[in-house]
mmCIF file of C-alpha atoms in Angstrom:
data_model
loop_
_atom_site.group_PDB
_atom_site.id
_atom_site.type_symbol
_atom_site.label_atom_id
_atom_site.label_comp_id
_atom_site.label_asym_id
_atom_site.label_seq_id
_atom_site.Cartn_x
_atom_site.Cartn_y
_atom_site.Cartn_z
ATOM 1 C CA MET A 24 -18.757 -4.025 -17.337
ATOM 2 C CA HIS A 25 -17.069 -7.426 -17.169
ATOM 3 C CA THR A 26 -15.605 -8.462 -13.758
ATOM 4 C CA PRO A 27 -12.254 -9.665 -13.967
ATOM 5 C CA PRO A 28 -11.438 -13.220 -12.836
ATOM 6 C CA PRO A 29 -9.152 -13.182 -9.549
ATOM 7 C CA GLU A 30 -5.525 -13.286 -9.904
ATOM 8 C CA PRO A 31 -4.115 -16.770 -8.867
ATOM 9 C CA VAL A 32 -2.091 -16.645 -5.732
ATOM 10 C CA ASP A 33 0.322 -19.726 -4.958
ATOM 11 C CA TRP A 34 0.744 -20.461 -1.368
ATOM 12 C CA GLN A 35 4.085 -21.920 -0.294
ATOM 13 C CA ASP A 36 4.255 -22.754 3.342
ATOM 14 C CA GLU A 37 1.942 -19.935 3.940
ATOM 15 C CA THR A 38 3.908 -17.355 1.998
ATOM 16 C CA PRO A 39 1.882 -15.779 -0.826
ATOM 17 C CA ARG A 40 3.623 -15.747 -4.219
ATOM 18 C CA SER A 41 2.330 -14.158 -7.649
ATOM 19 C CA ARG A 42 2.490 -16.533 -10.490
ATOM 20 C CA ARG A 43 2.531 -13.634 -12.942
ATOM 21 C CA PHE A 44 5.421 -11.915 -11.414
ATOM 22 C CA ASP A 45 7.174 -14.972 -9.649
ATOM 23 C CA ASP A 46 7.360 -12.616 -6.534
ATOM 24 C CA ILE A 47 6.070 -12.832 -2.998
ATOM 25 C CA TYR A 48 3.105 -10.534 -1.945
ATOM 26 C CA ARG A 49 4.487 -10.295 1.630
ATOM 27 C CA ALA A 50 7.064 -12.061 3.813
ATOM 28 C CA ARG A 51 5.922 -15.045 5.915
ATOM 29 C CA SER A 52 7.315 -13.393 8.883
ATOM 30 C CA ASN A 53 7.675 -9.839 9.857
ATOM 31 C CA ALA A 54 5.128 -8.773 7.459
ATOM 32 C CA LEU A 55 3.050 -6.557 9.759
ATOM 33 C CA ALA A 56 6.373 -5.022 11.202
ATOM 34 C CA GLN A 57 7.424 -4.306 7.616
ATOM 35 C CA SER A 58 4.198 -2.487 6.671
ATOM 36 C CA ARG A 59 4.059 -0.471 9.755
ATOM 37 C CA SER A 60 7.858 0.512 9.439
ATOM 38 C CA VAL A 61 8.226 0.843 5.716
ATOM 39 C CA PHE A 62 4.923 2.477 4.855
ATOM 40 C CA LEU A 63 3.203 3.988 7.847
ATOM 41 C CA ALA A 64 6.384 5.318 9.712
ATOM 42 C CA GLY A 65 7.978 6.010 6.446
ATOM 43 C CA CYS A 66 5.181 8.448 5.712
ATOM 44 C CA GLY A 67 5.115 9.951 9.305
ATOM 45 C CA LEU A 68 2.019 8.007 10.536
ATOM 46 C CA PRO A 69 0.029 8.090 12.612
ATOM 47 C CA GLU A 70 1.297 11.463 13.839
ATOM 48 C CA ARG A 71 0.773 13.368 10.607
ATOM 49 C CA TRP A 72 -3.021 12.576 10.432
ATOM 50 C CA ARG A 73 -3.825 13.498 13.982
ATOM 51 C CA ASP A 74 -6.515 16.228 14.543
ATOM 52 C CA ARG A 75 -7.077 16.648 10.801
ATOM 53 C CA ASP A 76 -10.512 16.449 9.157
ATOM 54 C CA GLN A 77 -9.411 14.124 6.413
ATOM 55 C CA PHE A 78 -6.382 12.563 5.370
ATOM 56 C CA THR A 79 -5.599 10.703 1.924
ATOM 57 C CA VAL A 80 -3.162 7.808 1.302
ATOM 58 C CA LEU A 81 -2.394 6.724 -2.311
ATOM 59 C CA GLU A 82 -1.045 3.218 -2.957
ATOM 60 C CA THR A 83 0.422 1.714 -5.963
ATOM 61 C CA GLY A 84 -0.154 -2.187 -5.538
ATOM 62 C CA PHE A 85 -3.063 -3.287 -3.212
ATOM 63 C CA GLY A 86 -1.939 -6.853 -3.339
ATOM 64 C CA LEU A 87 -3.386 -8.827 -0.433
ATOM 65 C CA GLY A 88 -4.497 -5.499 1.240
ATOM 66 C CA LEU A 89 -1.817 -5.590 4.014
ATOM 67 C CA ASN A 90 -1.127 -2.030 3.916
ATOM 68 C CA PHE A 91 -4.622 -0.855 3.707
ATOM 69 C CA LEU A 92 -5.592 -3.056 6.586
ATOM 70 C CA THR A 93 -2.588 -2.016 8.628
ATOM 71 C CA THR A 94 -3.407 1.494 8.049
ATOM 72 C CA TRP A 95 -7.165 1.160 8.991
ATOM 73 C CA ALA A 96 -6.252 -0.892 12.192
ATOM 74 C CA THR A 97 -3.697 1.836 13.279
ATOM 75 C CA TRP A 98 -6.302 4.483 12.486
ATOM 76 C CA LEU A 99 -8.963 2.620 14.605
ATOM 77 C CA ALA A 100 -6.393 2.495 17.581
ATOM 78 C CA ASP A 101 -5.490 6.145 17.499
ATOM 79 C CA PRO A 102 -7.951 8.442 19.518
ATOM 80 C CA GLN A 103 -6.485 11.659 17.639
ATOM 81 C CA ALA A 104 -6.792 10.100 14.350
ATOM 82 C CA CYS A 105 -8.325 12.240 11.275
ATOM 83 C CA HIS A 106 -11.892 12.213 11.105
ATOM 84 C CA THR A 107 -12.165 10.613 7.566
ATOM 85 C CA LEU A 108 -9.293 8.279 6.197
ATOM 86 C CA ASN A 109 -9.363 8.140 2.484
ATOM 87 C CA PHE A 110 -7.338 5.209 0.881
ATOM 88 C CA VAL A 111 -6.759 5.046 -2.786
ATOM 89 C CA SER A 112 -4.973 2.048 -4.215
ATOM 90 C CA VAL A 113 -4.216 0.955 -7.810
ATOM 91 C CA GLU A 114 -4.359 -2.815 -8.577
ATOM 92 C CA ALA A 115 -3.958 -4.247 -12.229
ATOM 93 C CA HIS A 116 -4.589 -7.718 -10.925
ATOM 94 C CA PRO A 117 -6.821 -8.043 -7.954
ATOM 95 C CA VAL A 118 -6.851 -11.332 -5.973
ATOM 96 C CA SER A 119 -9.874 -13.299 -4.451
ATOM 97 C CA PHE A 120 -11.358 -12.135 -1.379
ATOM 98 C CA GLU A 121 -10.529 -15.643 -0.071
ATOM 99 C CA ASP A 122 -6.852 -15.130 -0.582
ATOM 100 C CA ILE A 123 -7.108 -11.728 1.219
ATOM 101 C CA LEU A 124 -8.787 -13.383 4.096
ATOM 102 C CA ARG A 125 -6.206 -16.441 4.118
ATOM 103 C CA SER A 126 -3.407 -13.835 4.490
ATOM 104 C CA THR A 127 -4.987 -12.110 7.211
ATOM 105 C CA ARG A 128 -5.618 -15.186 9.109
ATOM 106 C CA ALA A 129 -2.167 -16.301 8.716
ATOM 107 C CA LEU A 130 -0.613 -13.074 9.846
ATOM 108 C CA ALA A 131 -3.002 -13.475 13.019
ATOM 109 C CA THR A 132 -1.365 -16.682 13.861
ATOM 110 C CA ALA A 133 2.124 -15.843 13.219
ATOM 111 C CA ALA A 134 4.439 -16.300 16.270
ATOM 112 C CA ASP A 135 5.966 -12.903 15.802
ATOM 113 C CA ALA A 136 2.866 -10.867 15.144
ATOM 114 C CA ALA A 137 1.882 -7.819 17.255
ATOM 115 C CA SER A 138 -1.010 -9.716 18.801
ATOM 116 C CA ASP A 139 -3.577 -6.595 19.013
ATOM 117 C CA LEU A 140 -2.865 -5.381 15.461
ATOM 118 C CA ALA A 141 -2.833 -8.869 13.994
ATOM 119 C CA ALA A 142 -6.191 -9.871 15.689
ATOM 120 C CA GLN A 143 -7.876 -7.157 14.067
ATOM 121 C CA MET A 144 -6.765 -7.960 10.597
ATOM 122 C CA PRO A 145 -9.159 -10.819 9.666
ATOM 123 C CA LEU A 146 -12.056 -8.913 11.396
ATOM 124 C CA LEU A 147 -11.440 -5.788 9.200
ATOM 125 C CA ALA A 148 -10.863 -8.024 6.191
ATOM 126 C CA GLN A 149 -14.515 -9.523 6.674
ATOM 127 C CA GLN A 150 -15.763 -6.175 5.997
ATOM 128 C CA LEU A 151 -14.764 -6.280 2.514
ATOM 129 C CA ALA A 152 -16.651 -9.341 1.730
ATOM 130 C CA LEU A 153 -19.817 -7.577 0.401
ATOM 131 C CA PHE A 154 -17.740 -5.287 -1.632
ATOM 132 C CA TRP A 155 -15.086 -7.347 -3.062
ATOM 133 C CA PRO A 156 -16.952 -9.732 -5.519
ATOM 134 C CA GLY A 157 -18.337 -6.871 -7.218
ATOM 135 C CA ILE A 158 -15.169 -5.046 -8.187
ATOM 136 C CA GLN A 159 -14.777 -3.922 -11.827
ATOM 137 C CA PRO A 160 -12.198 -2.132 -14.003
ATOM 138 C CA GLY A 161 -12.027 1.499 -13.028
ATOM 139 C CA LEU A 162 -12.618 3.261 -9.782
ATOM 140 C CA ASN A 163 -14.386 1.206 -7.102
ATOM 141 C CA GLN A 164 -15.783 3.017 -4.048
ATOM 142 C CA CYS A 165 -16.190 1.223 -0.724
ATOM 143 C CA SER A 166 -17.503 3.031 2.278
ATOM 144 C CA LEU A 167 -16.454 1.458 5.798
ATOM 145 C CA ALA A 168 -16.359 2.378 9.426
ATOM 146 C CA GLN A 169 -19.777 4.383 9.254
ATOM 147 C CA GLY A 170 -18.281 6.340 6.199
ATOM 148 C CA ARG A 171 -15.191 7.378 7.908
ATOM 149 C CA VAL A 172 -12.968 5.146 5.937
ATOM 150 C CA GLN A 173 -13.320 5.411 2.211
ATOM 151 C CA LEU A 174 -11.670 2.801 0.164
ATOM 152 C CA THR A 175 -11.158 3.646 -3.703
ATOM 153 C CA LEU A 176 -9.826 0.560 -5.488
ATOM 154 C CA CYS A 177 -8.408 1.609 -9.024
ATOM 155 C CA VAL A 178 -8.475 -1.514 -11.072
ATOM 156 C CA GLY A 179 -6.490 -1.265 -14.158
ATOM 157 C CA ASP A 180 -3.023 -0.245 -15.662
ATOM 158 C CA VAL A 181 -1.193 2.010 -13.199
ATOM 159 C CA LEU A 182 -0.658 4.959 -15.529
ATOM 160 C CA ALA A 183 -4.316 5.049 -16.732
ATOM 161 C CA MET A 184 -5.546 4.719 -13.165
ATOM 162 C CA LEU A 185 -3.284 7.490 -11.794
ATOM 163 C CA GLN A 186 -4.653 9.650 -14.745
ATOM 164 C CA GLN A 187 -8.168 8.791 -13.774
ATOM 165 C CA TRP A 188 -8.130 9.562 -10.171
ATOM 166 C CA PRO A 189 -8.449 13.283 -9.726
ATOM 167 C CA GLY A 190 -7.129 13.608 -6.094
ATOM 168 C CA GLN A 191 -4.251 14.793 -4.165
ATOM 169 C CA ALA A 192 -2.342 12.522 -1.588
ATOM 170 C CA ASP A 193 -0.923 13.277 1.826
ATOM 171 C CA ALA A 194 0.980 10.016 1.885
ATOM 172 C CA VAL A 195 1.988 7.667 -0.832
ATOM 173 C CA TYR A 196 2.911 3.996 -0.509
ATOM 174 C CA LEU A 197 4.869 2.453 -3.456
ATOM 175 C CA ASP A 198 4.324 -1.090 -2.989
ATOM 176 C CA GLY A 199 4.382 -2.847 -6.460
ATOM 177 C CA PHE A 200 6.356 -5.888 -7.011
ATOM 178 C CA SER A 201 10.013 -5.481 -7.276
ATOM 179 C CA PRO A 202 11.509 -3.258 -10.215
ATOM 180 C CA ALA A 203 13.399 -6.392 -11.514
ATOM 181 C CA VAL A 204 10.099 -8.230 -12.153
ATOM 182 C CA ASN A 205 7.525 -5.312 -12.563
ATOM 183 C CA PRO A 206 9.494 -2.538 -14.076
ATOM 184 C CA ASP A 207 6.379 -0.685 -15.519
ATOM 185 C CA MET A 208 5.335 0.040 -11.787
ATOM 186 C CA TRP A 209 8.590 1.894 -11.143
ATOM 187 C CA SER A 210 8.999 3.541 -14.588
ATOM 188 C CA SER A 211 9.714 7.285 -14.898
ATOM 189 C CA ALA A 212 6.398 7.641 -16.465
ATOM 190 C CA THR A 213 4.709 6.060 -13.396
ATOM 191 C CA LEU A 214 6.745 7.915 -10.722
ATOM 192 C CA GLY A 215 5.944 10.989 -12.669
ATOM 193 C CA ALA A 216 2.282 10.341 -12.596
ATOM 194 C CA VAL A 217 2.447 9.646 -8.894
ATOM 195 C CA ALA A 218 4.099 13.077 -8.459
ATOM 196 C CA GLN A 219 1.232 14.883 -10.101
ATOM 197 C CA HIS A 220 -0.820 13.750 -7.037
ATOM 198 C CA CYS A 221 1.666 15.247 -4.478
ATOM 199 C CA HIS A 222 1.608 18.513 -2.719
ATOM 200 C CA SER A 223 4.353 20.278 -0.721
ATOM 201 C CA GLY A 224 3.768 18.248 2.290
ATOM 202 C CA THR A 225 3.435 14.688 0.933
ATOM 203 C CA ARG A 226 5.706 12.088 1.882
ATOM 204 C CA LEU A 227 6.285 8.953 -0.054
ATOM 205 C CA ALA A 228 7.632 5.472 1.083
ATOM 206 C CA THR A 229 8.792 2.223 -0.260
ATOM 207 C CA TYR A 230 10.885 -1.058 0.554
ATOM 208 C CA THR A 231 13.036 -0.826 -2.584
ATOM 209 C CA VAL A 232 16.212 1.120 -2.635
ATOM 210 C CA ALA A 233 17.004 0.212 -6.273
ATOM 211 C CA ALA A 234 19.464 2.792 -7.774
ATOM 212 C CA GLN A 235 17.270 3.736 -10.732
ATOM 213 C CA VAL A 236 14.178 4.421 -8.485
ATOM 214 C CA ARG A 237 16.218 6.616 -6.214
ATOM 215 C CA ARG A 238 17.516 8.331 -9.447
ATOM 216 C CA ARG A 239 14.120 8.884 -10.911
ATOM 217 C CA PHE A 240 12.875 10.426 -7.601
ATOM 218 C CA THR A 241 15.860 12.773 -7.494
ATOM 219 C CA GLU A 242 15.157 13.882 -11.143
ATOM 220 C CA LEU A 243 11.678 14.695 -10.172
ATOM 221 C CA GLY A 244 13.078 16.998 -7.499
ATOM 222 C CA PHE A 245 12.367 14.838 -4.411
ATOM 223 C CA SER A 246 14.471 14.340 -1.331
ATOM 224 C CA VAL A 247 15.396 10.582 -1.047
ATOM 225 C CA GLU A 248 16.600 9.261 2.188
ATOM 226 C CA LYS A 249 17.769 5.473 2.576
ATOM 227 C CA CYS A 250 16.810 4.399 6.208
ATOM 228 C CA PRO A 251 17.233 0.835 8.040
ATOM 229 C CA GLY A 252 14.615 -1.656 7.147
ATOM 230 C CA VAL A 253 12.960 -4.467 8.988
ATOM 231 C CA PRO A 254 14.466 -8.130 8.210
ATOM 232 C CA PRO A 255 14.583 -9.612 5.629
ATOM 233 C CA LYS A 256 14.768 -6.085 4.063
ATOM 234 C CA ARG A 257 18.133 -4.305 4.912
ATOM 235 C CA ASP A 258 16.921 -0.857 3.874
ATOM 236 C CA ARG A 259 13.841 1.227 2.940
ATOM 237 C CA LEU A 260 13.406 4.594 1.330
ATOM 238 C CA GLN A 261 11.455 7.799 2.636
ATOM 239 C CA VAL A 262 10.902 10.529 -0.124
ATOM 240 C CA HIS A 263 9.816 13.802 0.644
ATOM 241 C CA VAL A 264 8.378 16.758 -1.776
ATOM 242 C CA ASN A 265 10.294 19.925 -1.743
ATOM 243 C CA HIS A 266 12.830 19.249 0.745
ATOM 244 C CA ALA A 267 16.718 19.432 0.309
ATOM 245 C CA CYS A 268 17.847 16.247 -1.310
ATOM 246 C CA SER A 269 19.594 13.655 0.841
ATOM 247 C CA LYS A 270 22.503 11.567 -0.330
ATOM 248 C CA THR A 271 21.552 7.907 -0.718
ATOM 249 C CA ASP A 272 24.887 6.313 -1.923
#
């Protein structure tokens, strides 16, 4: 099967920007804090994976791998972490490994980075070096950390990949580019497909608080809670399955 060419990334003052969507992959500063606050804390991690055999995270939008690497580093640092971390991420336009590594090195040298976590990022990213050049359309499996971290990179259209992956998620990171520039990632069809992979205890998290996204979650029967964000984001969303709905307006 043909390996797709890497998605070009424009670097503007060490801020990575997508040419396709004219949107940034991450902020130049506070990127690690945003990942930890919006996605990990938003999904109740690391507490919810503790003393479990397996824990599965589903992500829409792998991008430069920030959330995966942050989750992996947090898992490594937690003595009570689940035995096996399954991380499943959908990405229609994978970037090059070199851009992933550049991003992690920039994070590690940022003045506001949490030093221990930031220092881990390039080291963990290097472990993708053998796997990354061979990724192809469809489901790509990568076994890391002596098999205790399983990365499944689903390369292709988000709806097709969500239909192809058969599993259930304990946590969902919704991290596509903004609804204004990438509406397909936030459509009713996409969020409905995500819901098919959720169970009664699943928690979902995202940085966007767009009214149409909140409405679509509510229509799916989810509880939606607007929470304080990390600058430059003012707010973030936490979404719960089978909880009483929370007012977000």
